[in-house]
Amino acid sequence: MQKDLRAAFNQQFTEAKYDAYMKQIDGISPGNLDFRNAETPIFIPKAFTQKMLHACEDIIDVIVAPNFKALTERSIPDDVRVPGDEKHPQVMVFDFGICENEKGEYEPQLIEMQGFPTLYGFQLLQNEFTTAYAQVPANYSSYLNGYTKETYTALLKEIIVGDHAPEEVILLEIFPEQQKTRIDFYATQQLLGIQPVCLTNLKADGDLLYYVKSDGEKQYIKRIYNRLIFDDLQQQQNLTNIIDLKKAYNVEWVPHPNWFYRISKFTLPFIDNPYVPETFFLNEITQPVNLNEFVLKPLFSFAGMGVVIDVTQADIDKITDPQNWILQRKVNYAPIILTPDEPAKAEIRLFYFWKDEWARPKAAHNLARLSKGKMIGTRYNKDKTWVGGTIAYFEQ
């Protein structure tokens, strides 16, 4: 987006530099980088950053409103509702596409949001290598609101570990060693000292939870950094002896699992901002709409499955639960990142954190993704280069 920085990066790029950079990235946790790390970061001008932050503040106004929990109560499926104190989500993320409007201007458009963690640890470590590799100017930073590596790390520890000893806190997933994002689990373990634990290893002792360590001792758990997505869990086959998470346990959640559903595609119809695409619950549409202008999305799906880009009336007619689907106005991703062959499209994910003493969450860091396919994601970018995960640097 910053033409001078893009030209300078592309000019100095070599495959040898990229290979050396990737050895550093893989070195964060050797053999555990299971997604493509792109050749380039993204450079974001100050005005574009402010538009994204403005949209986030309008969304947060809805989230902090007294009626938000009542508004989103229907978003939580009964079969995955978890008891316990939800208070507020300690973490949330907002995904913006870099788009082109009808005037030919570049603008952010919200694609999705989650009351759920993302690659908080990996991006911190990746940033150190990318800053040097890309020769990022001093007046650009991957952090927001004045955060630095040191203050961001301290914030992450406050949010995830809290007042507990690290051994009393776990990162919960299903088969963490098999997940594509597992490098983040091990990066988080390095940074905070918390253990990734598989749900199959979690045991209940009354209302207490524990797992058995490698030395055979029980480790009781006081706080769970939740990376478990129930939609993913329900895809698993032949799981036995899993504890019932619908029971109440004496444990703190970061974030509470119900926030995964409250802050999600379900929230989009309630947002009014020029950088948030118009969105409707399918069952609440009373006037005809031009389906060519919308994307059809299920409220409950894993990793973007079920999304229909080129919507037809036949797609609508076969849906038996329209209350669980949304129509979201299409956005026009801008092929703005110049690469050695075709230009790439981009999304930026802003990381927000919410400490107990804060009235509102604050932006702190980011990740970005490049794509040359119809959608962002691995299966749309096979055999392509200059695509995949990366990081954005914001003009200060």
CSV table of C-alpha atoms in Angstrom, one decimal:
chain,number,residue,atom,x,y,z
A,1,MET,CA,0.0,0.0,0.0
A,2,GLN,CA,3.0,2.3,0.5
A,3,LYS,CA,4.4,2.4,-3.0
A,4,ASP,CA,7.9,3.4,-2.0
A,5,LEU,CA,8.3,0.7,0.7
A,6,ARG,CA,6.8,-1.9,-1.6
A,7,ALA,CA,9.1,-1.0,-4.4
A,8,ALA,CA,12.1,-1.1,-2.1
A,9,PHE,CA,11.2,-4.4,-0.6
A,10,ASN,CA,10.6,-6.1,-4.0
A,11,GLN,CA,13.8,-4.7,-5.3
A,12,GLN,CA,15.9,-6.2,-2.5
A,13,PHE,CA,14.1,-9.5,-2.4
A,14,THR,CA,16.0,-12.7,-3.2
A,15,GLU,CA,15.0,-16.3,-2.7
A,16,ALA,CA,18.2,-16.8,-0.7
A,17,LYS,CA,17.1,-14.0,1.8
A,18,TYR,CA,13.7,-15.6,2.1
A,19,ASP,CA,15.1,-19.1,2.7
A,20,ALA,CA,17.3,-17.7,5.5
A,21,TYR,CA,14.3,-15.9,7.0
A,22,MET,CA,12.2,-19.0,6.8
A,23,LYS,CA,14.9,-21.0,8.7
A,24,GLN,CA,14.6,-18.4,11.5
A,25,ILE,CA,10.8,-18.7,11.5
A,26,ASP,CA,10.9,-22.5,11.6
A,27,GLY,CA,13.5,-22.2,14.4
A,28,ILE,CA,10.7,-20.8,16.7
A,29,SER,CA,9.6,-24.5,17.1
A,30,PRO,CA,11.4,-26.7,14.6
A,31,GLY,CA,9.1,-28.8,12.4
A,32,ASN,CA,5.9,-27.2,13.7
A,33,LEU,CA,5.3,-24.4,11.1
A,34,ASP,CA,2.4,-26.1,9.3
A,35,PHE,CA,1.1,-23.1,7.3
A,36,ARG,CA,2.7,-21.0,4.6
A,37,ASN,CA,4.6,-17.9,5.8
A,38,ALA,CA,4.5,-15.3,3.0
A,39,GLU,CA,7.5,-13.7,1.4
A,40,THR,CA,6.5,-10.2,2.4
A,41,PRO,CA,4.9,-8.2,5.2
A,42,ILE,CA,2.4,-5.4,4.5
A,43,PHE,CA,3.0,-1.7,5.0
A,44,ILE,CA,-0.1,0.2,6.1
A,45,PRO,CA,-0.5,4.0,5.9
A,46,LYS,CA,-1.7,5.9,9.0
A,47,ALA,CA,-5.1,6.9,7.5
A,48,PHE,CA,-6.0,3.3,6.6
A,49,THR,CA,-5.1,2.2,10.1
A,50,GLN,CA,-7.4,4.8,11.6
A,51,LYS,CA,-10.3,3.6,9.5
A,52,MET,CA,-9.9,0.1,10.8
A,53,LEU,CA,-9.7,1.3,14.4
A,54,HIS,CA,-12.7,3.6,13.9
A,55,ALA,CA,-14.8,0.6,12.8
A,56,CYS,CA,-13.6,-1.5,15.7
A,57,GLU,CA,-14.7,1.2,18.2
A,58,ASP,CA,-18.2,1.2,16.7
A,59,ILE,CA,-18.3,-2.6,17.0
A,60,ILE,CA,-17.0,-2.4,20.6
A,61,ASP,CA,-19.8,0.1,21.4
A,62,VAL,CA,-22.2,-2.7,20.6
A,63,ILE,CA,-20.2,-5.3,22.6
A,64,VAL,CA,-20.0,-3.1,25.8
A,65,ALA,CA,-23.7,-2.2,25.7
A,66,PRO,CA,-25.7,-3.5,28.6
A,67,ASN,CA,-28.0,-5.5,26.3
A,68,PHE,CA,-25.3,-7.3,24.4
A,69,LYS,CA,-25.6,-10.6,26.3
A,70,ALA,CA,-29.4,-10.7,25.8
A,71,LEU,CA,-29.0,-9.7,22.2
A,72,THR,CA,-26.6,-12.6,21.5
A,73,GLU,CA,-28.1,-15.3,23.8
A,74,ARG,CA,-29.4,-17.2,20.7
A,75,SER,CA,-26.0,-17.3,19.3
A,76,ILE,CA,-24.8,-20.1,21.6
A,77,PRO,CA,-26.0,-23.6,20.6
A,78,ASP,CA,-27.5,-25.5,23.6
A,79,ASP,CA,-25.2,-28.5,23.0
A,80,VAL,CA,-22.0,-26.4,23.5
A,81,ARG,CA,-23.1,-23.9,26.1
A,82,VAL,CA,-20.6,-23.8,29.0
A,83,PRO,CA,-21.5,-22.7,32.5
A,84,GLY,CA,-19.4,-20.3,34.5
A,85,ASP,CA,-18.6,-16.6,34.8
A,86,GLU,CA,-18.5,-15.0,31.3
A,87,LYS,CA,-17.9,-11.4,32.5
A,88,HIS,CA,-16.2,-10.1,29.4
A,89,PRO,CA,-14.0,-11.6,26.7
A,90,GLN,CA,-10.3,-11.0,27.6
A,91,VAL,CA,-9.4,-11.4,23.9
A,92,MET,CA,-11.0,-10.7,20.5
A,93,VAL,CA,-9.9,-10.2,16.9
A,94,PHE,CA,-11.3,-8.3,13.9
A,95,ASP,CA,-10.5,-9.3,10.3
A,96,PHE,CA,-10.4,-6.5,7.7
A,97,GLY,CA,-10.0,-7.0,4.0
A,98,ILE,CA,-8.1,-4.4,2.0
A,99,CYS,CA,-10.8,-3.5,-0.5
A,100,GLU,CA,-11.6,-1.1,-3.3
A,101,ASN,CA,-14.9,0.9,-3.2
A,102,GLU,CA,-17.0,2.2,-6.1
A,103,LYS,CA,-14.9,5.3,-6.3
A,104,GLY,CA,-11.7,3.3,-6.8
A,105,GLU,CA,-10.5,4.2,-3.3
A,106,TYR,CA,-8.9,1.7,-0.9
A,107,GLU,CA,-10.7,1.1,2.3
A,108,PRO,CA,-11.0,-1.6,5.0
A,109,GLN,CA,-14.0,-3.9,5.1
A,110,LEU,CA,-14.7,-6.1,8.1
A,111,ILE,CA,-14.8,-9.7,7.0
A,112,GLU,CA,-15.2,-11.4,10.4
A,113,MET,CA,-14.7,-11.1,14.1
A,114,GLN,CA,-14.1,-13.6,16.9
A,115,GLY,CA,-14.3,-13.5,20.7
A,116,PHE,CA,-11.5,-16.0,20.6
A,117,PRO,CA,-7.6,-16.1,20.6
A,118,THR,CA,-5.4,-16.2,17.6
A,119,LEU,CA,-1.6,-16.5,17.0
A,120,TYR,CA,-0.7,-14.1,19.8
A,121,GLY,CA,2.6,-15.8,20.7
A,122,PHE,CA,3.8,-16.7,17.3
A,123,GLN,CA,3.3,-13.3,15.8
A,124,LEU,CA,5.3,-11.7,18.6
A,125,LEU,CA,8.3,-14.0,17.8
A,126,GLN,CA,7.8,-13.8,14.0
A,127,ASN,CA,7.8,-10.0,14.2
A,128,GLU,CA,11.4,-9.9,15.5
A,129,PHE,CA,12.7,-11.8,12.4
A,130,THR,CA,10.4,-10.0,9.9
A,131,THR,CA,11.4,-6.5,11.0
A,132,ALA,CA,15.0,-7.3,10.3
A,133,TYR,CA,14.3,-9.3,7.1
A,134,ALA,CA,12.1,-6.6,5.6
A,135,GLN,CA,14.2,-3.7,6.8
A,136,VAL,CA,11.2,-2.1,8.3
A,137,PRO,CA,11.6,1.7,8.8
A,138,ALA,CA,11.8,2.9,12.4
A,139,ASN,CA,8.5,4.9,11.9
A,140,TYR,CA,6.6,1.7,11.3
A,141,SER,CA,5.5,-0.9,13.9
A,142,SER,CA,3.4,-4.0,14.0
A,143,TYR,CA,2.1,-2.9,17.4
A,144,LEU,CA,-0.7,-0.5,18.1
A,145,ASN,CA,-1.4,2.0,20.9
A,146,GLY,CA,2.2,2.3,21.7
A,147,TYR,CA,2.8,-1.3,22.7
A,148,THR,CA,6.3,-2.7,22.3
A,149,LYS,CA,7.7,-6.3,22.4
A,150,GLU,CA,8.2,-5.9,26.2
A,151,THR,CA,4.9,-4.3,27.1
A,152,TYR,CA,3.0,-6.6,24.8
A,153,THR,CA,4.6,-9.7,26.4
A,154,ALA,CA,3.7,-8.4,29.8
A,155,LEU,CA,0.1,-7.8,28.7
A,156,LEU,CA,-0.1,-11.3,27.3
A,157,LYS,CA,1.0,-12.7,30.6
A,158,GLU,CA,-1.5,-10.6,32.5
A,159,ILE,CA,-4.3,-11.7,30.2
A,160,ILE,CA,-3.5,-15.4,29.9
A,161,VAL,CA,-1.8,-16.3,33.2
A,162,GLY,CA,-3.2,-13.7,35.5
A,163,ASP,CA,-2.3,-14.1,39.2
A,164,HIS,CA,-1.7,-17.8,38.9
A,165,ALA,CA,1.6,-19.8,38.7
A,166,PRO,CA,2.2,-20.8,35.0
A,167,GLU,CA,1.9,-24.5,35.9
A,168,GLU,CA,-1.6,-23.9,37.1
A,169,VAL,CA,-2.6,-22.5,33.7
A,170,ILE,CA,-3.0,-24.7,30.5
A,171,LEU,CA,-3.6,-24.0,26.8
A,172,LEU,CA,-6.5,-26.3,25.9
A,173,GLU,CA,-6.9,-27.8,22.5
A,174,ILE,CA,-7.9,-31.1,20.9
A,175,PHE,CA,-4.8,-33.0,19.8
A,176,PRO,CA,-2.7,-29.8,19.9
A,177,GLU,CA,0.3,-31.5,18.3
A,178,GLN,CA,-1.8,-32.1,15.1
A,179,GLN,CA,-3.2,-28.6,14.7
A,180,LYS,CA,-2.0,-26.4,11.8
A,181,THR,CA,-1.5,-23.5,14.3
A,182,ARG,CA,0.5,-25.6,16.8
A,183,ILE,CA,3.6,-23.4,16.3
A,184,ASP,CA,1.7,-20.8,18.2
A,185,PHE,CA,1.0,-23.2,21.1
A,186,TYR,CA,4.7,-23.8,21.5
A,187,ALA,CA,5.6,-20.1,21.1
A,188,THR,CA,3.1,-19.3,23.9
A,189,GLN,CA,4.6,-22.1,26.0
A,190,GLN,CA,8.1,-20.5,25.5
A,191,LEU,CA,6.8,-17.0,26.3
A,192,LEU,CA,4.6,-17.8,29.3
A,193,GLY,CA,5.5,-21.2,30.6
A,194,ILE,CA,2.0,-22.7,30.2
A,195,GLN,CA,1.5,-26.3,29.0
A,196,PRO,CA,-0.5,-27.2,25.9
A,197,VAL,CA,-2.9,-29.9,27.0
A,198,CYS,CA,-5.2,-32.1,24.9
A,199,LEU,CA,-8.9,-32.3,25.9
A,200,THR,CA,-8.5,-36.1,26.0
A,201,ASN,CA,-6.0,-35.7,28.9
A,202,LEU,CA,-8.2,-33.5,31.0
A,203,LYS,CA,-9.7,-35.2,34.0
A,204,ALA,CA,-12.3,-34.1,36.6
A,205,ASP,CA,-12.0,-34.5,40.4
A,206,GLY,CA,-15.4,-33.3,41.6
A,207,ASP,CA,-15.5,-29.7,40.4
A,208,LEU,CA,-11.7,-29.5,40.0
A,209,LEU,CA,-9.8,-30.2,36.7
A,210,TYR,CA,-6.4,-31.7,36.4
A,211,TYR,CA,-4.1,-33.6,34.0
A,212,VAL,CA,-1.4,-36.1,34.6
A,213,LYS,CA,2.1,-34.8,33.9
A,214,SER,CA,4.8,-36.9,32.3
A,215,ASP,CA,6.2,-37.7,35.7
A,216,GLY,CA,2.9,-39.3,36.7
A,217,GLU,CA,1.8,-36.5,39.1
A,218,LYS,CA,-1.5,-34.8,39.0
A,219,GLN,CA,-1.5,-31.1,38.0
A,220,TYR,CA,-4.6,-29.3,39.1
A,221,ILE,CA,-5.7,-26.4,36.8
A,222,LYS,CA,-7.0,-23.0,37.9
A,223,ARG,CA,-7.1,-21.3,34.6
A,224,ILE,CA,-7.7,-22.4,31.0
A,225,TYR,CA,-6.4,-20.5,28.0
A,226,ASN,CA,-9.0,-21.8,25.6
A,227,ARG,CA,-8.0,-22.6,22.1
A,228,LEU,CA,-10.6,-25.4,21.7
A,229,ILE,CA,-13.2,-24.7,19.0
A,230,PHE,CA,-16.3,-26.8,19.5
A,231,ASP,CA,-17.0,-26.9,15.8
A,232,ASP,CA,-13.6,-28.5,15.3
A,233,LEU,CA,-14.3,-30.9,18.2
A,234,GLN,CA,-17.5,-32.1,16.7
A,235,GLN,CA,-15.6,-33.1,13.5
A,236,GLN,CA,-13.5,-35.6,15.5
A,237,GLN,CA,-14.4,-39.3,15.3
A,238,ASN,CA,-14.4,-42.0,18.0
A,239,LEU,CA,-13.5,-39.7,21.0
A,240,THR,CA,-14.2,-41.5,24.3
A,241,ASN,CA,-13.9,-40.6,27.9
A,242,ILE,CA,-14.0,-36.8,27.3
A,243,ILE,CA,-15.0,-34.7,30.3
A,244,ASP,CA,-18.3,-32.9,30.0
A,245,LEU,CA,-17.5,-29.2,29.6
A,246,LYS,CA,-21.2,-28.4,30.1
A,247,LYS,CA,-20.7,-29.1,33.8
A,248,ALA,CA,-19.6,-26.3,36.1
A,249,TYR,CA,-16.0,-26.6,37.2
A,250,ASN,CA,-13.9,-24.4,39.6
A,251,VAL,CA,-11.8,-23.0,36.8
A,252,GLU,CA,-11.3,-19.6,35.1
A,253,TRP,CA,-11.6,-19.4,31.3
A,254,VAL,CA,-9.6,-17.1,29.0
A,255,PRO,CA,-11.8,-16.4,27.2
A,256,HIS,CA,-15.0,-18.2,28.3
A,257,PRO,CA,-16.1,-20.5,25.4
A,258,ASN,CA,-19.5,-18.8,25.0
A,259,TRP,CA,-17.8,-15.7,23.7
A,260,PHE,CA,-16.7,-17.6,20.6
A,261,TYR,CA,-20.4,-17.5,19.6
A,262,ARG,CA,-21.4,-14.2,21.0
A,263,ILE,CA,-18.7,-12.3,19.1
A,264,SER,CA,-18.8,-13.9,15.7
A,265,LYS,CA,-20.7,-13.7,12.4
A,266,PHE,CA,-23.8,-13.6,14.6
A,267,THR,CA,-22.9,-10.0,15.7
A,268,LEU,CA,-22.5,-8.6,12.2
A,269,PRO,CA,-26.2,-7.7,11.6
A,270,PHE,CA,-26.1,-5.4,14.6
A,271,ILE,CA,-23.2,-3.2,13.4
A,272,ASP,CA,-23.7,0.1,11.6
A,273,ASN,CA,-20.4,1.4,10.1
A,274,PRO,CA,-19.3,2.2,6.6
A,275,TYR,CA,-16.4,-0.3,7.0
A,276,VAL,CA,-18.7,-3.2,8.0
A,277,PRO,CA,-20.5,-4.8,5.1
A,278,GLU,CA,-24.3,-4.8,5.3
A,279,THR,CA,-25.4,-8.1,6.8
A,280,PHE,CA,-28.8,-9.8,7.4
A,281,PHE,CA,-30.0,-12.9,9.2
A,282,LEU,CA,-31.5,-15.0,6.4
A,283,ASN,CA,-34.8,-15.5,8.2
A,284,GLU,CA,-35.3,-11.8,8.7
A,285,ILE,CA,-35.1,-10.7,5.1
A,286,THR,CA,-38.5,-9.4,4.0
A,287,GLN,CA,-37.6,-7.5,0.8
A,288,PRO,CA,-36.0,-9.1,-2.3
A,289,VAL,CA,-32.2,-8.7,-2.5
A,290,ASN,CA,-29.9,-9.1,-5.4
A,291,LEU,CA,-28.1,-12.3,-4.5
A,292,ASN,CA,-25.2,-11.5,-6.8
A,293,GLU,CA,-24.2,-8.8,-4.3
A,294,PHE,CA,-24.1,-11.1,-1.3
A,295,VAL,CA,-22.2,-14.0,0.2
A,296,LEU,CA,-24.1,-16.7,2.1
A,297,LYS,CA,-22.5,-17.9,5.4
A,298,PRO,CA,-23.5,-20.4,8.0
A,299,LEU,CA,-23.3,-19.0,11.5
A,300,PHE,CA,-21.8,-22.3,12.8
A,301,SER,CA,-19.0,-23.7,10.7
A,302,PHE,CA,-15.4,-24.7,11.0
A,303,ALA,CA,-12.6,-22.8,9.1
A,304,GLY,CA,-14.9,-21.1,6.6
A,305,MET,CA,-16.6,-24.3,5.5
A,306,GLY,CA,-20.1,-23.9,4.0
A,307,VAL,CA,-19.6,-20.3,2.7
A,308,VAL,CA,-21.3,-19.8,-0.7
A,309,ILE,CA,-19.7,-17.0,-2.7
A,310,ASP,CA,-21.8,-17.1,-5.9
A,311,VAL,CA,-25.3,-17.4,-4.3
A,312,THR,CA,-28.3,-18.6,-6.2
A,313,GLN,CA,-32.0,-18.9,-5.2
A,314,ALA,CA,-31.5,-22.7,-5.2
A,315,ASP,CA,-28.9,-22.3,-2.5
A,316,ILE,CA,-31.4,-20.3,-0.4
A,317,ASP,CA,-34.3,-22.7,-1.0
A,318,LYS,CA,-32.5,-25.7,0.3
A,319,ILE,CA,-31.7,-24.2,3.7
A,320,THR,CA,-33.9,-25.6,6.4
A,321,ASP,CA,-32.6,-23.4,9.3
A,322,PRO,CA,-32.4,-19.8,7.8
A,323,GLN,CA,-32.1,-18.4,11.4
A,324,ASN,CA,-28.6,-19.9,11.4
A,325,TRP,CA,-27.4,-18.3,8.2
A,326,ILE,CA,-26.4,-14.7,7.2
A,327,LEU,CA,-26.3,-12.9,3.9
A,328,GLN,CA,-23.3,-10.5,3.9
A,329,ARG,CA,-22.7,-7.9,1.2
A,330,LYS,CA,-19.8,-8.8,-1.0
A,331,VAL,CA,-16.7,-6.7,-0.8
A,332,ASN,CA,-14.2,-6.1,-3.6
A,333,TYR,CA,-10.7,-7.2,-2.4
A,334,ALA,CA,-8.1,-5.0,-4.0
A,335,PRO,CA,-5.2,-6.9,-5.6
A,336,ILE,CA,-2.9,-4.3,-4.1
A,337,ILE,CA,0.3,-6.2,-3.0
A,338,LEU,CA,2.6,-6.2,-6.0
A,339,THR,CA,4.5,-9.5,-6.3
A,340,PRO,CA,6.8,-11.0,-9.0
A,341,ASP,CA,3.8,-12.4,-10.9
A,342,GLU,CA,0.2,-11.4,-10.1
A,343,PRO,CA,-0.7,-9.0,-7.3
A,344,ALA,CA,-2.0,-10.4,-4.0
A,345,LYS,CA,-5.1,-9.5,-1.9
A,346,ALA,CA,-4.7,-9.0,1.8
A,347,GLU,CA,-6.5,-9.3,5.1
A,348,ILE,CA,-5.4,-7.7,8.4
A,349,ARG,CA,-6.4,-9.2,11.8
A,350,LEU,CA,-6.3,-6.8,14.6
A,351,PHE,CA,-5.6,-8.2,18.1
A,352,TYR,CA,-7.6,-6.7,21.0
A,353,PHE,CA,-7.2,-7.4,24.7
A,354,TRP,CA,-9.5,-6.5,27.6
A,355,LYS,CA,-8.1,-6.4,31.1
A,356,ASP,CA,-10.6,-6.5,34.0
A,357,GLU,CA,-9.9,-2.9,35.0
A,358,TRP,CA,-10.4,-1.6,31.5
A,359,ALA,CA,-13.8,-0.2,30.5
A,360,ARG,CA,-13.1,-1.2,26.9
A,361,PRO,CA,-10.7,-3.5,25.0
A,362,LYS,CA,-7.6,-2.1,23.4
A,363,ALA,CA,-5.8,-2.9,20.1
A,364,ALA,CA,-2.2,-4.2,20.6
A,365,HIS,CA,-0.9,-6.2,17.6
A,366,ASN,CA,-1.8,-8.0,14.4
A,367,LEU,CA,-1.4,-10.7,11.8
A,368,ALA,CA,-2.0,-10.5,8.1
A,369,ARG,CA,-2.7,-12.9,5.3
A,370,LEU,CA,-2.1,-12.7,1.6
A,371,SER,CA,-4.1,-14.5,-1.1
A,372,LYS,CA,-4.2,-14.8,-4.9
A,373,GLY,CA,-7.3,-17.1,-4.8
A,374,LYS,CA,-11.0,-16.4,-4.5
A,375,MET,CA,-10.9,-16.5,-0.7
A,376,ILE,CA,-8.2,-16.1,1.9
A,377,GLY,CA,-7.0,-19.6,3.0
A,378,THR,CA,-4.7,-22.4,2.1
A,379,ARG,CA,-7.0,-24.4,-0.1
A,380,TYR,CA,-7.5,-21.3,-2.4
A,381,ASN,CA,-3.7,-20.7,-2.8
A,382,LYS,CA,-2.2,-24.0,-3.6
A,383,ASP,CA,1.0,-23.9,-5.7
A,384,LYS,CA,1.2,-20.0,-5.4
A,385,THR,CA,3.9,-17.9,-3.9
A,386,TRP,CA,3.8,-14.6,-2.0
A,387,VAL,CA,0.7,-15.9,-0.2
A,388,GLY,CA,0.0,-17.1,3.3
A,389,GLY,CA,0.5,-15.7,6.8
A,390,THR,CA,2.5,-12.5,7.5
A,391,ILE,CA,2.3,-9.3,9.5
A,392,ALA,CA,1.3,-5.7,8.9
A,393,TYR,CA,3.5,-2.7,9.8
A,394,PHE,CA,1.6,0.5,10.6
A,395,GLU,CA,2.9,3.9,9.9
A,396,GLN,CA,3.3,5.7,13.2
